[in-house]
Tab-separated table of C-alpha atoms and ligand atoms in Angstrom:
chain	number	residue	atom	x	y	z
A	1	MET	CA	21.890	-15.038	-16.824
A	2	GLY	CA	19.859	-16.481	-20.131
A	3	VAL	CA	21.023	-15.180	-24.061
A	4	LEU	CA	20.215	-10.805	-24.152
A	5	SER	CA	16.977	-10.023	-26.307
A	6	ARG	CA	17.305	-6.357	-27.706
A	7	ILE	CA	14.383	-4.386	-27.874
A	8	GLY	CA	13.141	-1.412	-28.776
A	9	ILE	CA	11.083	0.429	-26.432
A	10	ALA	CA	8.768	3.543	-27.737
A	11	LEU	CA	8.357	6.469	-24.906
A	12	ASP	CA	7.455	9.737	-24.583
A	13	SER	CA	10.360	11.975	-24.627
A	14	GLU	CA	9.664	14.190	-21.955
A	15	LEU	CA	9.305	11.072	-19.188
A	16	LEU	CA	12.384	9.224	-20.774
A	17	LYS	CA	13.657	12.408	-19.616
A	18	ARG	CA	12.682	12.525	-16.082
A	19	PHE	CA	13.374	8.580	-16.001
A	20	ASP	CA	16.946	9.902	-16.945
A	21	ARG	CA	17.239	12.132	-13.914
A	22	SER	CA	15.881	9.737	-11.793
A	23	ILE	CA	18.255	6.783	-13.262
A	24	ALA	CA	21.065	9.147	-12.646
A	25	ARG	CA	20.253	10.731	-8.944
A	26	ARG	CA	20.394	6.870	-8.097
A	27	GLY	CA	23.979	6.071	-9.651
A	28	TYR	CA	23.131	4.493	-12.786
A	29	THR	CA	25.532	5.025	-15.867
A	30	ASN	CA	23.247	2.952	-17.980
A	31	ARG	CA	19.918	2.430	-18.867
A	32	SER	CA	19.651	-1.260	-19.555
A	33	GLU	CA	20.303	-1.580	-15.910
A	34	ALA	CA	17.905	0.284	-14.705
A	35	PHE	CA	15.539	-1.027	-17.169
A	36	ARG	CA	16.611	-4.622	-15.470
A	37	ASP	CA	16.130	-3.514	-11.866
A	38	LEU	CA	12.480	-2.096	-12.650
A	39	ILE	CA	11.665	-5.603	-14.831
A	40	ARG	CA	13.165	-7.682	-11.448
A	41	ASP	CA	11.529	-5.658	-8.960
A	42	ARG	CA	7.784	-5.998	-10.779
A	43	LEU	CA	8.265	-9.661	-10.969
A	44	VAL	CA	9.713	-9.970	-6.934
A	45	THR	CA	6.382	-7.977	-6.703
A	46	GLU	CA	3.995	-10.604	-8.108
A	47	GLN	CA	5.490	-13.617	-6.986
A	48	THR	CA	5.669	-12.484	-3.389
A	49	ALA	CA	1.906	-11.678	-3.556
A	50	ALA	CA	1.257	-15.301	-4.427
A	51	PRO	CA	0.714	-16.424	-0.882
A	52	ASP	CA	2.187	-20.245	-0.891
A	53	ALA	CA	5.170	-19.057	-2.771
A	54	THR	CA	8.545	-19.253	-0.493
A	55	VAL	CA	9.630	-16.344	0.342
A	56	VAL	CA	12.387	-14.513	2.341
A	57	GLY	CA	12.374	-10.888	3.732
A	58	THR	CA	12.888	-8.540	6.636
A	59	VAL	CA	10.511	-7.163	9.727
A	60	THR	CA	11.736	-3.764	9.952
A	61	LEU	CA	10.706	-2.482	13.895
A	62	ILE	CA	10.658	0.221	16.168
A	63	TYR	CA	9.472	0.635	19.456
A	64	ASP	CA	9.553	1.421	22.951
A	65	HIS	CA	11.462	-0.960	25.091
A	66	HIS	CA	9.287	1.203	28.040
A	67	ALA	CA	5.644	0.241	26.748
A	68	SER	CA	3.834	-2.174	28.784
A	69	GLY	CA	4.894	-6.077	28.051
A	70	ILE	CA	6.271	-4.243	24.468
A	71	THR	CA	9.368	-7.088	24.937
A	72	GLU	CA	8.225	-10.047	26.725
A	73	LYS	CA	5.774	-9.960	24.117
A	74	LEU	CA	7.813	-9.609	20.986
A	75	THR	CA	9.488	-12.690	22.097
A	76	GLU	CA	6.790	-14.381	22.452
A	77	VAL	CA	5.112	-14.104	18.839
A	78	GLN	CA	8.517	-14.817	17.964
A	79	HIS	CA	8.870	-18.238	19.539
A	80	GLU	CA	5.614	-19.685	18.734
A	81	HIS	CA	6.408	-18.769	14.794
A	82	HIS	CA	10.408	-19.818	15.176
A	83	GLU	CA	10.000	-21.728	12.131
A	84	LEU	CA	10.026	-18.105	9.945
A	85	VAL	CA	12.690	-16.222	12.250
A	86	VAL	CA	16.427	-16.813	10.474
A	87	SER	CA	17.733	-13.990	12.918
A	88	THR	CA	17.090	-11.105	14.388
A	89	SER	CA	19.390	-8.521	15.214
A	90	HIS	CA	18.684	-5.436	17.683
A	91	ALA	CA	19.901	-1.876	18.533
A	92	HIS	CA	19.662	0.229	21.625
A	93	LEU	CA	18.702	3.394	19.791
A	94	ASP	CA	18.692	6.251	22.461
A	95	HIS	CA	17.160	5.991	25.775
A	96	ASP	CA	14.120	4.642	24.699
A	97	SER	CA	13.931	2.998	21.448
A	98	CYS	CA	14.989	-0.186	19.940
A	99	LEU	CA	15.355	-1.028	17.034
A	100	GLU	CA	14.819	-4.141	16.091
A	101	VAL	CA	15.908	-6.045	12.562
A	102	LEU	CA	14.135	-9.292	11.833
A	103	ILE	CA	15.218	-11.779	8.804
A	104	VAL	CA	12.170	-13.994	7.881
A	105	HIS	CA	11.659	-16.887	5.440
A	106	GLY	CA	8.602	-19.350	4.266
A	107	LYS	CA	5.445	-18.523	2.578
A	108	SER	CA	4.364	-15.256	1.370
A	109	ALA	CA	1.095	-15.701	3.157
A	110	LYS	CA	2.771	-17.484	6.341
A	111	VAL	CA	6.011	-14.423	6.324
A	112	GLU	CA	2.414	-11.508	6.311
A	113	GLN	CA	0.160	-12.860	9.374
A	114	PHE	CA	3.585	-13.030	11.374
A	115	ALA	CA	4.879	-9.557	10.531
A	116	ASP	CA	1.606	-7.643	10.662
A	117	LEU	CA	1.032	-9.201	14.162
A	118	LEU	CA	4.818	-8.130	14.940
A	119	ILE	CA	3.715	-4.501	13.328
A	120	GLY	CA	0.157	-4.276	15.329
A	121	LEU	CA	1.609	-4.973	18.821
A	122	LYS	CA	0.981	-2.485	21.273
A	123	GLY	CA	4.246	-0.500	21.569
A	124	VAL	CA	5.131	-1.172	18.364
A	125	GLN	CA	5.597	2.644	17.057
A	126	HIS	CA	6.661	1.885	12.975
A	127	GLY	CA	7.103	-1.265	11.407
A	128	ARG	CA	7.584	-2.349	7.676
A	129	LEU	CA	7.984	-5.894	5.663
A	130	VAL	CA	10.001	-6.211	3.237
A	131	MET	CA	10.059	-9.937	0.786
A	132	THR	CA	11.912	-10.907	-1.819
A	133	VAL	CA	12.947	-13.901	-3.276
A	134	PRO	CA	16.842	-14.332	-5.467
A	135	ALA	CA	16.070	-14.224	-8.758
A	136	HIS	CA	17.396	-17.615	-9.497
A	137	ALA	CA	13.844	-18.471	-7.885
A	138	ILE	CA	11.718	-16.056	-10.557
A	139	GLU	CA	13.606	-17.898	-13.484
A	140	HIS	CA	12.071	-21.100	-11.781
A	141	ALA	CA	8.899	-20.146	-11.346
A	142	HIS	CA	8.362	-19.096	-14.337
A	143	GLU	CA	10.915	-21.501	-16.550
A	144	HIS	CA	7.646	-24.346	-14.461
A	145	GLY	CA	4.689	-21.890	-15.709
A	146	HIS	CA	3.598	-21.957	-12.464
A	147	LYS	CA	0.228	-19.904	-11.800
A	148	HIS	CA	0.663	-17.228	-9.153
A	149	SER	CA	-2.471	-15.502	-7.573
A	150	HIS	CA	-2.519	-11.645	-7.587
A	151	LYS	CA	-3.770	-9.697	-4.477
A	152	HIS	CA	-3.514	-5.747	-4.179
B	201	NI	NI1	16.839	-1.438	22.928
């Protein structure tokens, strides 16, 4: 962490009350830490939106292993993109349902395409990609003034 700066923020008191209740539910004991996390979340979201940003993340998939060819298809797609896959973990949830979590890394755009392929497979019931970067990677990008394109 760099030098600490103190800032004052003018806020609607009703908004602040709601914020305080929200962070209390999440277990924060002070506002500063809650604000820091909000700001980091915003910066991470912006940075991972840049297609050429190097990101890490997880792809979570729920599927029924009885669905025709799903197990083979999942394996095939993962082998085709093996350079993006760090590891996978599989849990047999019940008689039918499987949960698979992949740890992925690579360029944001490639990781997103890969996750979309997996989530879009017939038989995958629900899937979600979470992309992030370590805090020092955020600071690094800003110190060097890289321009990041923005995509929604
Ligand atoms: Ni299973």
